[in-house]
mmCIF file of C-alpha atoms and ligand atoms in Angstrom:
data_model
loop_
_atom_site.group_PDB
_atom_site.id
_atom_site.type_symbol
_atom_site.label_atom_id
_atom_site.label_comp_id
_atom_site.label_asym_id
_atom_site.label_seq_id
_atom_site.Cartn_x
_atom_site.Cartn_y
_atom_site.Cartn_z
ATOM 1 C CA UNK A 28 126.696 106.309 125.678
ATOM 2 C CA UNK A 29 128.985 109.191 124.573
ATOM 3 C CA UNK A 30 127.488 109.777 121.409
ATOM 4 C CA UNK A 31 125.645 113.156 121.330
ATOM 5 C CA UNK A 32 121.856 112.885 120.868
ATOM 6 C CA UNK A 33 120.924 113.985 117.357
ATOM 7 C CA UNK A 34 117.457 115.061 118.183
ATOM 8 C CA UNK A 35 116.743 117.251 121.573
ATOM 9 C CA UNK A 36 113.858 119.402 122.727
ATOM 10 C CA UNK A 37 114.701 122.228 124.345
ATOM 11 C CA UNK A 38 111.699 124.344 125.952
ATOM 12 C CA UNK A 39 109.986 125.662 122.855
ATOM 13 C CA UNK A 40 112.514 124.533 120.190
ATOM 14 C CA UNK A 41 113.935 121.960 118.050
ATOM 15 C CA UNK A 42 117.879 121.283 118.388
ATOM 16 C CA UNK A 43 119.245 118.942 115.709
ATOM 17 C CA UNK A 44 122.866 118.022 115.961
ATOM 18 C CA UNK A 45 124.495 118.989 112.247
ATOM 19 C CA UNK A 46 125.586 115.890 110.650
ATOM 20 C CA UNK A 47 127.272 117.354 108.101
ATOM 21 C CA UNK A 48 130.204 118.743 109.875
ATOM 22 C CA UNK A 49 131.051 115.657 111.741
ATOM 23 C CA UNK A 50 132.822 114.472 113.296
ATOM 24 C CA UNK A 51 135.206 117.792 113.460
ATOM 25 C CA UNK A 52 132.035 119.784 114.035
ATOM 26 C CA UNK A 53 129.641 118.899 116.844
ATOM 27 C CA UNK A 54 126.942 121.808 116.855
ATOM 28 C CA UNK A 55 123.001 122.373 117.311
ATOM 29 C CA UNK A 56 121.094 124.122 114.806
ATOM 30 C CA UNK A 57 117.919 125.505 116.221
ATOM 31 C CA UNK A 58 114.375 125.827 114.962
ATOM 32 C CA UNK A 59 111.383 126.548 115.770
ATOM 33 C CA UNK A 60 109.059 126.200 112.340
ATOM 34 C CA UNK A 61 108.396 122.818 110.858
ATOM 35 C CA UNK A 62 109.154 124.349 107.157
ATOM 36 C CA UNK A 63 112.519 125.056 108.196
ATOM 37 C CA UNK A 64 113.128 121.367 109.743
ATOM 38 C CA UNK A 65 111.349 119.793 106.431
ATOM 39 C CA UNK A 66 114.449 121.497 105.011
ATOM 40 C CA UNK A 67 116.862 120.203 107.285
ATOM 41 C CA UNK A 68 115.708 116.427 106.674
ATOM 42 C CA UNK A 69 115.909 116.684 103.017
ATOM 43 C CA UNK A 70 119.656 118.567 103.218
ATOM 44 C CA UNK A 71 120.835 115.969 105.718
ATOM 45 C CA UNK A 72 121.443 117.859 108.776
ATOM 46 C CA UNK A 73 119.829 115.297 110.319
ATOM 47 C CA UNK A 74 119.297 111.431 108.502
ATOM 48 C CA UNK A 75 118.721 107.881 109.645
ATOM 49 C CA UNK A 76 115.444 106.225 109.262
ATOM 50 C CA UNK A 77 114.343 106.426 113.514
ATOM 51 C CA UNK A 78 115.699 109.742 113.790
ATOM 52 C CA UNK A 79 113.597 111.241 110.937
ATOM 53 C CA UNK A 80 110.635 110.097 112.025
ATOM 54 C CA UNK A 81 111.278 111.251 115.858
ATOM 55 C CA UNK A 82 112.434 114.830 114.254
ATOM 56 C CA UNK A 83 109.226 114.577 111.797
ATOM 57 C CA UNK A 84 107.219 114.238 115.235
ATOM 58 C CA UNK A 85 109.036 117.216 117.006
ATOM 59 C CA UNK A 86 107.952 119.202 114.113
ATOM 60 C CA UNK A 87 104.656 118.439 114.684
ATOM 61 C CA UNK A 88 104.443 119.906 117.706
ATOM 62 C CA UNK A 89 106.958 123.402 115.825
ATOM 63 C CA UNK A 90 103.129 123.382 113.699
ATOM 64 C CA UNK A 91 101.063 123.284 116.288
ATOM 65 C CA UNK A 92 102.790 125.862 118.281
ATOM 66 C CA UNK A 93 103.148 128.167 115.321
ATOM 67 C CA UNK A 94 99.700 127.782 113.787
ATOM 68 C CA UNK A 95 97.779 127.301 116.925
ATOM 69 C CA UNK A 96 93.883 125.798 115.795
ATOM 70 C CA UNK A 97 94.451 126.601 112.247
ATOM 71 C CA UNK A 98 93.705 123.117 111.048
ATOM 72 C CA UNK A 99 95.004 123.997 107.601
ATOM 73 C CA UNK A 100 98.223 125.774 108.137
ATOM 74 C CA UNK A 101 99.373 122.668 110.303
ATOM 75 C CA UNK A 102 98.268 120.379 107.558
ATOM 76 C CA UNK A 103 100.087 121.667 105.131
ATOM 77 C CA UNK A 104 102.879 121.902 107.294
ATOM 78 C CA UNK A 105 102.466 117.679 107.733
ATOM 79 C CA UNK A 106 102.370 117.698 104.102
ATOM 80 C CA UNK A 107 105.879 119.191 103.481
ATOM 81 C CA UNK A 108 107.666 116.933 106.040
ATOM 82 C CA UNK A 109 106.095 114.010 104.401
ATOM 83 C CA UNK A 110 107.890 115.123 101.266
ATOM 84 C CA UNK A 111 111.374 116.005 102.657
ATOM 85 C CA UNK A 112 112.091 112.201 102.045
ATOM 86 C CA UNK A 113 110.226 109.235 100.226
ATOM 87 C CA UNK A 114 112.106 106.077 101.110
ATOM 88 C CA UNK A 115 112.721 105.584 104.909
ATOM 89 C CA UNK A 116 108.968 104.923 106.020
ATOM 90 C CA UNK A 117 109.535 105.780 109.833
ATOM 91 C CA UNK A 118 108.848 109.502 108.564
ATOM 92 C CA UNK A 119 105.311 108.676 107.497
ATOM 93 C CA UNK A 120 104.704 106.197 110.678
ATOM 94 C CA UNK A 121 105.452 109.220 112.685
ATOM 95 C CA UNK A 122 103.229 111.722 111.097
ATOM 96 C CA UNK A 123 100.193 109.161 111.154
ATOM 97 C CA UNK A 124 100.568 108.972 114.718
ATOM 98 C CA UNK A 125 100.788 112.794 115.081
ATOM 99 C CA UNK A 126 98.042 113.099 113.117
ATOM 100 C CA UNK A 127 95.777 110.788 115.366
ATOM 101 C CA UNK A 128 96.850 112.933 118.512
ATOM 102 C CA UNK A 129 95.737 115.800 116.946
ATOM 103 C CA UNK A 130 92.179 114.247 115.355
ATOM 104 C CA UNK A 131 91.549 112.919 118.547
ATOM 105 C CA UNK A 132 92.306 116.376 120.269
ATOM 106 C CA UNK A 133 89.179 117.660 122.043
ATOM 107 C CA UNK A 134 89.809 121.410 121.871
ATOM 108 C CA UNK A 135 87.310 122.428 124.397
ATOM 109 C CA UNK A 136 89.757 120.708 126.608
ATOM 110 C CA UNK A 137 91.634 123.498 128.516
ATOM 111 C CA UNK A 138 92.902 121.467 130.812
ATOM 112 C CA UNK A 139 95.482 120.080 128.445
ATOM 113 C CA UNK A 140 96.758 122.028 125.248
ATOM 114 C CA UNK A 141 97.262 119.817 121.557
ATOM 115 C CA UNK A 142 100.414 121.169 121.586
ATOM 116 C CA UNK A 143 101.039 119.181 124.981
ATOM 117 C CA UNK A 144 99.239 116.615 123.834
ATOM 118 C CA UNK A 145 101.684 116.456 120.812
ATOM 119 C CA UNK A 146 104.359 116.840 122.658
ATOM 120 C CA UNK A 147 103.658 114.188 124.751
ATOM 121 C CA UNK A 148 103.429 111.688 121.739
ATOM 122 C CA UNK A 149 106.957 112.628 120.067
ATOM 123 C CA UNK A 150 108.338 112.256 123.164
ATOM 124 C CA UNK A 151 106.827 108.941 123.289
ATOM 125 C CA UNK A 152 108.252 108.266 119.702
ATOM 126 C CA UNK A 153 111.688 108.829 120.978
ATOM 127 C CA UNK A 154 111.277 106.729 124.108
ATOM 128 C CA UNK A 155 109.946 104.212 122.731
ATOM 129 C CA UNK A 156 112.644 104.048 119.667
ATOM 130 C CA UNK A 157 115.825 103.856 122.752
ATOM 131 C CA UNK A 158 113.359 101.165 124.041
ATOM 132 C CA UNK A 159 113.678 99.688 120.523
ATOM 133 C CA UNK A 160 117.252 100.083 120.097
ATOM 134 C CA UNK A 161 118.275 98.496 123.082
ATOM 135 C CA UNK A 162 115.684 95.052 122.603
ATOM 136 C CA UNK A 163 117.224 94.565 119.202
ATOM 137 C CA UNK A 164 121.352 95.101 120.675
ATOM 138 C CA UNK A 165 120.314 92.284 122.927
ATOM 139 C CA UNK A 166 118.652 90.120 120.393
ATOM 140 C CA UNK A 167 121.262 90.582 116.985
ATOM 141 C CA UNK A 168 123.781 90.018 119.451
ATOM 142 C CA UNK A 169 123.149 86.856 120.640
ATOM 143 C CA UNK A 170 123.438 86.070 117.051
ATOM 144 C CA UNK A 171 127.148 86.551 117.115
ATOM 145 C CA UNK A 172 129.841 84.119 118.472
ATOM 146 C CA UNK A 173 133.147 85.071 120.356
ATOM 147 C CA UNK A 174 135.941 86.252 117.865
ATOM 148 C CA UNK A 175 133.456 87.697 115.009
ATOM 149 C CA UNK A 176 134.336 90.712 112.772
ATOM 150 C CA UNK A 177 131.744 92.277 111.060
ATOM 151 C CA UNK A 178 130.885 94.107 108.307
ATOM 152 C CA UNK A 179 128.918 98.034 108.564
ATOM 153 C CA UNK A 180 127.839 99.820 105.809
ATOM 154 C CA UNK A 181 125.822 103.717 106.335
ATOM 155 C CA UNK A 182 125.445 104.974 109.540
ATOM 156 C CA UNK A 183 122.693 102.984 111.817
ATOM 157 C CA UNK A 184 123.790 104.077 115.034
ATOM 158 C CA UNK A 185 122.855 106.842 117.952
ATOM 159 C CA UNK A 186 123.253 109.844 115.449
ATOM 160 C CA UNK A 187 120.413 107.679 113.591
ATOM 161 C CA UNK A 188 117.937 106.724 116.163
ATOM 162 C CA UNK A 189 116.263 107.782 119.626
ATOM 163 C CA UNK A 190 118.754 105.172 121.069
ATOM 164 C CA UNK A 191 122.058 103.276 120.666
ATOM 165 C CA UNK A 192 121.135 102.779 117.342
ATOM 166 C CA UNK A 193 119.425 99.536 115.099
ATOM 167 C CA UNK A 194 123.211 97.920 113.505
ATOM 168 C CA UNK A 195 125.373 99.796 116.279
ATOM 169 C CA UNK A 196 123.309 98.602 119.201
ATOM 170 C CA UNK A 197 124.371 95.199 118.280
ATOM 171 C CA UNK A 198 127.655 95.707 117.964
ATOM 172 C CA UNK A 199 128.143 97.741 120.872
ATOM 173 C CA UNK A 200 126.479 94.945 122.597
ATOM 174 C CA UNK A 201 128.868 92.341 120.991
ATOM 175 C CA UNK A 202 131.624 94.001 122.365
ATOM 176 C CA UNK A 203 129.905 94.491 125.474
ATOM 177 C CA UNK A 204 129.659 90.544 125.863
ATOM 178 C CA UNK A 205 133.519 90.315 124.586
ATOM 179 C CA UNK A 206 132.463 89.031 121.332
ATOM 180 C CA UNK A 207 133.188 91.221 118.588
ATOM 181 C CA UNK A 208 136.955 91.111 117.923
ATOM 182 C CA UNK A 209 136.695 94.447 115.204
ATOM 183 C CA UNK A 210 134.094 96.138 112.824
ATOM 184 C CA UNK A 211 134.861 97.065 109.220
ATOM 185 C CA UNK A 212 133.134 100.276 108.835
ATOM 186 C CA UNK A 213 132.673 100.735 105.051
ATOM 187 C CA UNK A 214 132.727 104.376 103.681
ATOM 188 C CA UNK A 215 129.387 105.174 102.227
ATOM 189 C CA UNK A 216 129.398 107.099 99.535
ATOM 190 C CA UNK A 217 129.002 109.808 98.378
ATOM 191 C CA UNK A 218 127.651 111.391 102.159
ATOM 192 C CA UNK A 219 130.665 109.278 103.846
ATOM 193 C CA UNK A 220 128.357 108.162 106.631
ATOM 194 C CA UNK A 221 130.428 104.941 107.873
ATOM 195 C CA UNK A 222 133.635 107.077 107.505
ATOM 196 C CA UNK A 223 132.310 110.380 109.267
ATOM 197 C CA UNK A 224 129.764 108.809 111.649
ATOM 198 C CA UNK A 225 130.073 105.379 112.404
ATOM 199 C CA UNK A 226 133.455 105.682 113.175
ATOM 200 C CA UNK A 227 133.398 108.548 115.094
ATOM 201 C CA UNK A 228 130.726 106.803 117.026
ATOM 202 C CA UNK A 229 132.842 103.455 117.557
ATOM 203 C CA UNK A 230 135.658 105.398 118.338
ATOM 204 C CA UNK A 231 133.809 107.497 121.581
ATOM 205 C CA UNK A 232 132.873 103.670 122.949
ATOM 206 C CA UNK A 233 136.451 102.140 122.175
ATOM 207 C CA UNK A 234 135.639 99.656 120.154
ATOM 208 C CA UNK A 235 138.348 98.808 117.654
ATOM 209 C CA UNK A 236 137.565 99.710 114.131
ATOM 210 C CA UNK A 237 138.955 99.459 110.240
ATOM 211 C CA UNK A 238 137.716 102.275 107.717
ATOM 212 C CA UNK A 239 136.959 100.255 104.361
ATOM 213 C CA UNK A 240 136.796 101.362 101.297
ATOM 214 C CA UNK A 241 133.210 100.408 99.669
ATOM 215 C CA UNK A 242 135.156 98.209 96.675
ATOM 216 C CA UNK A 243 137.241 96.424 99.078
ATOM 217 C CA UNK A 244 134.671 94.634 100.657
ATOM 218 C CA UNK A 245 134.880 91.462 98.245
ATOM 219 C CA UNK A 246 138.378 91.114 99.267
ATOM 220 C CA UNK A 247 137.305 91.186 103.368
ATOM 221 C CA UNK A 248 135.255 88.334 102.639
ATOM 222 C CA UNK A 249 137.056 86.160 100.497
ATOM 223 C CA UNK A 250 140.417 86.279 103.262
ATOM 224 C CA UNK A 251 137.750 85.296 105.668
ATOM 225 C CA UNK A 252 138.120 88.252 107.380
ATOM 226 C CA UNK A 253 134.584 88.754 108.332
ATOM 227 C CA UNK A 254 131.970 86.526 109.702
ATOM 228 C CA UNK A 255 128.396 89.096 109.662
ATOM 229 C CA UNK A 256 127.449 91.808 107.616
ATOM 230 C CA UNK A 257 125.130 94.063 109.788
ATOM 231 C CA UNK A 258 123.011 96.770 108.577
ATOM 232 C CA UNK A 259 119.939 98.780 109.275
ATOM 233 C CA UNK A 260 117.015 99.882 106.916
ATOM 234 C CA UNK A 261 114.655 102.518 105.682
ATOM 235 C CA UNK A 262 111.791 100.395 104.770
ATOM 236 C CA UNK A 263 111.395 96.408 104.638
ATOM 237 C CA UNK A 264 108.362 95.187 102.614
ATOM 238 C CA UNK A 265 105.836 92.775 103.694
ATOM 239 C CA UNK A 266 107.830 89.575 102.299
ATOM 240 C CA UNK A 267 110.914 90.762 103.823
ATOM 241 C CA UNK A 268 112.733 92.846 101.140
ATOM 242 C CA UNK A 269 114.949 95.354 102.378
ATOM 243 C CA UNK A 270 114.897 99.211 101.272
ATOM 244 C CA UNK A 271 118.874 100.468 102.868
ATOM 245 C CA UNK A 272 121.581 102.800 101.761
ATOM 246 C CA UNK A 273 122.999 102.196 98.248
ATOM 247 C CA UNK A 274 125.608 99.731 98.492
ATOM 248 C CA UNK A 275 124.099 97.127 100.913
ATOM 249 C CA UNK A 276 122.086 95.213 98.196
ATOM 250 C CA UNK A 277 125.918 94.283 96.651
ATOM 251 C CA UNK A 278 127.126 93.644 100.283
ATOM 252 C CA UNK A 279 124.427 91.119 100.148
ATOM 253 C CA UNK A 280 125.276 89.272 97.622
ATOM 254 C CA UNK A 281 129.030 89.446 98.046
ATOM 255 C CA UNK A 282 128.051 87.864 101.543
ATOM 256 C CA UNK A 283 125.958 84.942 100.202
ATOM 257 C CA UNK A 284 128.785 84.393 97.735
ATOM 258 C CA UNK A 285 131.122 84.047 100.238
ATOM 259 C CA UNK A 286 129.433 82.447 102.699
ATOM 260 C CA UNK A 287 129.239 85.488 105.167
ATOM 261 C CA UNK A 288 126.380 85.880 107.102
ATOM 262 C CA UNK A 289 123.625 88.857 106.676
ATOM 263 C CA UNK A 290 121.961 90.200 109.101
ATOM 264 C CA UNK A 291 119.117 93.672 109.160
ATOM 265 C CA UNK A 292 118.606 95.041 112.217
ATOM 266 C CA UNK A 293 115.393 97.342 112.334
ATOM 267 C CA UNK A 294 112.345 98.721 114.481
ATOM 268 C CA UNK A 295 108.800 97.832 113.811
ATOM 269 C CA UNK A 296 108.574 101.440 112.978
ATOM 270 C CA UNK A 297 110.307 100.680 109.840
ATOM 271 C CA UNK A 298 108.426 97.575 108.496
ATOM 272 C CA UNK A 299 105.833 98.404 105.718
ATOM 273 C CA UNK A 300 103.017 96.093 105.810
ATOM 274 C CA UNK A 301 101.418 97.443 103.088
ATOM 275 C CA UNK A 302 103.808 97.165 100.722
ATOM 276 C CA UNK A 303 103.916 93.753 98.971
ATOM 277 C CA UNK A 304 107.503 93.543 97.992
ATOM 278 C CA UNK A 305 110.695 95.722 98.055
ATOM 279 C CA UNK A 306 109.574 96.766 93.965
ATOM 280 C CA UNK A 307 107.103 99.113 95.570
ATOM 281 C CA UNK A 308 109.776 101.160 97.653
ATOM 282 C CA UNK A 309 110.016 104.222 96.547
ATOM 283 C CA UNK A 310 113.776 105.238 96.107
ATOM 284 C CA UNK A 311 114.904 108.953 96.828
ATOM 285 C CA UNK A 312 116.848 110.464 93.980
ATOM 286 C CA UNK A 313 119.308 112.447 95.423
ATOM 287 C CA UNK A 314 121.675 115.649 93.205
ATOM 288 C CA UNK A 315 124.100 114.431 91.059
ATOM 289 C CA UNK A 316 126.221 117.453 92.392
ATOM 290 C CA UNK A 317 126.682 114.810 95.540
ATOM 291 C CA UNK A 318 128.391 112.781 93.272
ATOM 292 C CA UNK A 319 130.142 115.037 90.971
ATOM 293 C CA UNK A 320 131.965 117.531 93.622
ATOM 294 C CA UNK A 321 133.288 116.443 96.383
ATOM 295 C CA UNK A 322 133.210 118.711 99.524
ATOM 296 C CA UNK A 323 132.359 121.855 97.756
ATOM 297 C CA UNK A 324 134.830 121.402 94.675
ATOM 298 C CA UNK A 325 133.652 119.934 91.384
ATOM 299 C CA UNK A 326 136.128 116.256 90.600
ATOM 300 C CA UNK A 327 134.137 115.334 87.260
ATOM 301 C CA UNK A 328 134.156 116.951 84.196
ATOM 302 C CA UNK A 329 131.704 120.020 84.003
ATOM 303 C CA UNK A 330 127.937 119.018 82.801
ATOM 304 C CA UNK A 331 128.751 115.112 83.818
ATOM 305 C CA UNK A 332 125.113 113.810 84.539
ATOM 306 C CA UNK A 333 125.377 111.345 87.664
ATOM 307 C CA UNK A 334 123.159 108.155 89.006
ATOM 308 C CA UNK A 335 122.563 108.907 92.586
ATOM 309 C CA UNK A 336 120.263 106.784 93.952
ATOM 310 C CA UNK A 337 120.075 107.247 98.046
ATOM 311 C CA UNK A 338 119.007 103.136 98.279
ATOM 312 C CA UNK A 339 118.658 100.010 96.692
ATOM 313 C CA UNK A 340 116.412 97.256 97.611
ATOM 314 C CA UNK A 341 117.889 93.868 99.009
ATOM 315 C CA UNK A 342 115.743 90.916 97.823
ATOM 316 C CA UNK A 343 115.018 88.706 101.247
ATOM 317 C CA UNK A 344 116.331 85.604 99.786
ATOM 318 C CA UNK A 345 119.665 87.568 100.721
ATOM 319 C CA UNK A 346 119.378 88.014 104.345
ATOM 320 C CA UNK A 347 120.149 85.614 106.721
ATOM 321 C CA UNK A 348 117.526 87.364 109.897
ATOM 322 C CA UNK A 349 115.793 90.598 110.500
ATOM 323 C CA UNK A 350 116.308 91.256 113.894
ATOM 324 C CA UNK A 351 113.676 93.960 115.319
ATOM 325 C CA UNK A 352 112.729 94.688 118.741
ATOM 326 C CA UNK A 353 109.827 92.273 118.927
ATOM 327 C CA UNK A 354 111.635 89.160 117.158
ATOM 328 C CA UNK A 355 114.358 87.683 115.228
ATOM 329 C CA UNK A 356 112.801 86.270 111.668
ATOM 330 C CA UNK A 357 115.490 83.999 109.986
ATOM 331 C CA UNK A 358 115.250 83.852 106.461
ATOM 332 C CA UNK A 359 112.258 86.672 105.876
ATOM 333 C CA UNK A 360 110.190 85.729 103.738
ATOM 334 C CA UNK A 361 106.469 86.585 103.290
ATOM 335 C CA UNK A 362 105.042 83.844 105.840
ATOM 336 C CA UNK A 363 108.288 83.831 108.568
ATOM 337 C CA UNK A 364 107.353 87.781 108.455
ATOM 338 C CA UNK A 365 103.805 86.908 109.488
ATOM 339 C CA UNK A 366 105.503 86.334 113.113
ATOM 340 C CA UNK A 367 105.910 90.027 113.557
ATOM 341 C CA UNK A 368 102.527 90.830 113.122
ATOM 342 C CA UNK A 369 101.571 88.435 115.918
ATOM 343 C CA UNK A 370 104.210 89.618 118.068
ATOM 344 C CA UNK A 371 102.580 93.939 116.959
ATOM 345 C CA UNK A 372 99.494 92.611 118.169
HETATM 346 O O1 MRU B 22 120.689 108.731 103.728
HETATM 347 P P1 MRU B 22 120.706 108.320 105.172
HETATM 348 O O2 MRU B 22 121.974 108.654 105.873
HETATM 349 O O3 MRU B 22 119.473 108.811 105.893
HETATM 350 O O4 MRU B 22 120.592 106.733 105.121
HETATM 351 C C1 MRU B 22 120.549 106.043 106.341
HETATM 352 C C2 MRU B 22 120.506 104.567 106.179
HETATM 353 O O5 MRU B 22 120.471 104.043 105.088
HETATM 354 C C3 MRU B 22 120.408 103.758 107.436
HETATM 355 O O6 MRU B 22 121.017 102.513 107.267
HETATM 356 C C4 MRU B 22 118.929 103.533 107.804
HETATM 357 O O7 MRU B 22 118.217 104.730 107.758
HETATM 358 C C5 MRU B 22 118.793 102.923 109.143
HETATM 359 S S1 MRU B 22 119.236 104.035 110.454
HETATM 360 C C6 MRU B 22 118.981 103.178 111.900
#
């Protein structure tokens, strides 16, 4: 894969690949404090539901290196990367699995450190999230037939995950098998993810692309022009609703109207069990400044308030299979979800 890694460990540091100058930009920003990388999440330097969680983990182990046994300090550390971002739930899967490392932790164990120990489990997290990514390119893909265009929206690809990414694996792996004819890749506003990232990304692996813009999807579909939809997601509720970057909930129902099919591609990782329905979500609020200026200079009137939501919620009547790593579920709904639990077990 040519796609730089967002997320690398390097000796006693964090590197996280700067999303926001890309694709003209590629460079590492370095750090070795988790305050500092709570900051990064929540300005975007690095985004994506996988590869928060995986940098949340990393920053773990900044805590514990910084703050050594105090118990406190590294808590309230934990505590300010769980509020960098309230929607994609891979962030708080992450810390609860640092968290048991460290509870666990014997420390009249000198054999091995917590910081190893910790270090040892994000590393896990990312391994186990390429794992992921290439299980669910294998699976979505056998979902799509010879000749298909489909239909991105956000960025759900390597600069998102541990891997080749949730969406992006499978179409990589559709064009792997000769099956994907082209991908729309539609814009993303107001960060520009599909336009910045997901085509820079499709680009590096040749596979032939068409920048859309957001409002021009309706138009796609009716011409027939595109037979799947394929997104990722930052949190999918226990009866299958879907929690994914503002837009995809009106991709959805453009799709069903048009008889194009709908498919969410997603880890375990990113499945909230406790969380009856998509209502629950939380939804980050981003700055209306993000919507107001555009790359540093101001396009609306001065004072113009702006809705920025960062997600909307996707009812599961509206998707046509959540593909994860363990299992395909056609039509989620509360019971067909029951499947992955068996498969978790
Ligand atoms: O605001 P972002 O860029 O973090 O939003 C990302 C998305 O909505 C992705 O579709 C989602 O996190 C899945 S990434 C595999």
């Amino acid at each position: 894969m040519k796609t730089p890694s967002p997320v690398l460990w390097s000796g006693e540091r964090l590197r996280l690949l700067d999303q926001r100058l890309l694709p003209h930009n590629v460079c590492y920003l370095d750090f070795v404090d988790a305050k500092g990388v709570a900051t990064a999440i929540k300005d975007m330097v690095v985004r994506g539901a996988p590869a928060i969680g995986i940098t949340a983990a990393y920053a773990v182990v900044l805590a514990a290196q910084q703050h050594g046994s105090n118990a406190a300090a590294i808590n309230a550390d934990v505590e300010i990367l769980a509020a960098s971002r309230p929607t994609a739930v891979n962030l708080f899967w992450a810390l609860r699995r640092m968290r048991r490392v460290w509870q666990a932790h014997d420390h009249r164990d000198v054999e091995t450190s917590l910081v190893a120990r910790l270090l040892a489990e994000a590393h896990a997290i990312a391994a186990e999230d390429r794992a992921a990514c290439a299980a669910m390119g294998q699976r979505g893909a056998a979902f799509i037939t010879a000749g298909s265009n489909v239909y991105t929206h956000c960025n759900a690809g390597a600069l998102a995950t541990g891997g080749e990414g949730t969406s992006l694996a499978v179409v990589r792996e559709a064009f792997r098998r000769g099956h994907l004819q082209q991908a729309f890749v539609g814009e993303t506003r107001p960060w520009m993810q599909g336009t910045r990232l997901t085509a820079w990304e499709l680009q590096q692996e040749g596979i032939p692309f068409c920048v859309s813009t957001e409002s021009a999807a309706a138009t796609l579909f009716r011409q027939g022009q595109v037979q799947w939809v394929i997104v990722g997601a930052d949190r999918v509720a226990a009866n299958g609703d879907v929690a994914n970057k503002v837009g995809t909930y009106p991709l959805a129902i453009l799709a069903r109207h048009h008889g194009v099919k709908f498919m969410v591609v997603a880890p375990t990782s990113t499945i909230d069990g406790a969380l009856s329905d998509g209502e629950q979500i939380p939804i980050e609020q981003r700055p209306p400044q993000e919507v107001t200026m555009f790359a540093g200079t101001a396009i609306a009137p001065a004072g113009s308030a702006a809705f920025n939501p960062s997600f909307d919620v996707t009812p599961a009547e509206l998707v046509d299979v959540l593909v994860t790593e363990t299992c395909a579920v056609e039509r989620p709904s509360r019971q067909s979800m029951a499947a992955l639990w068996v498969h978790r077990a």
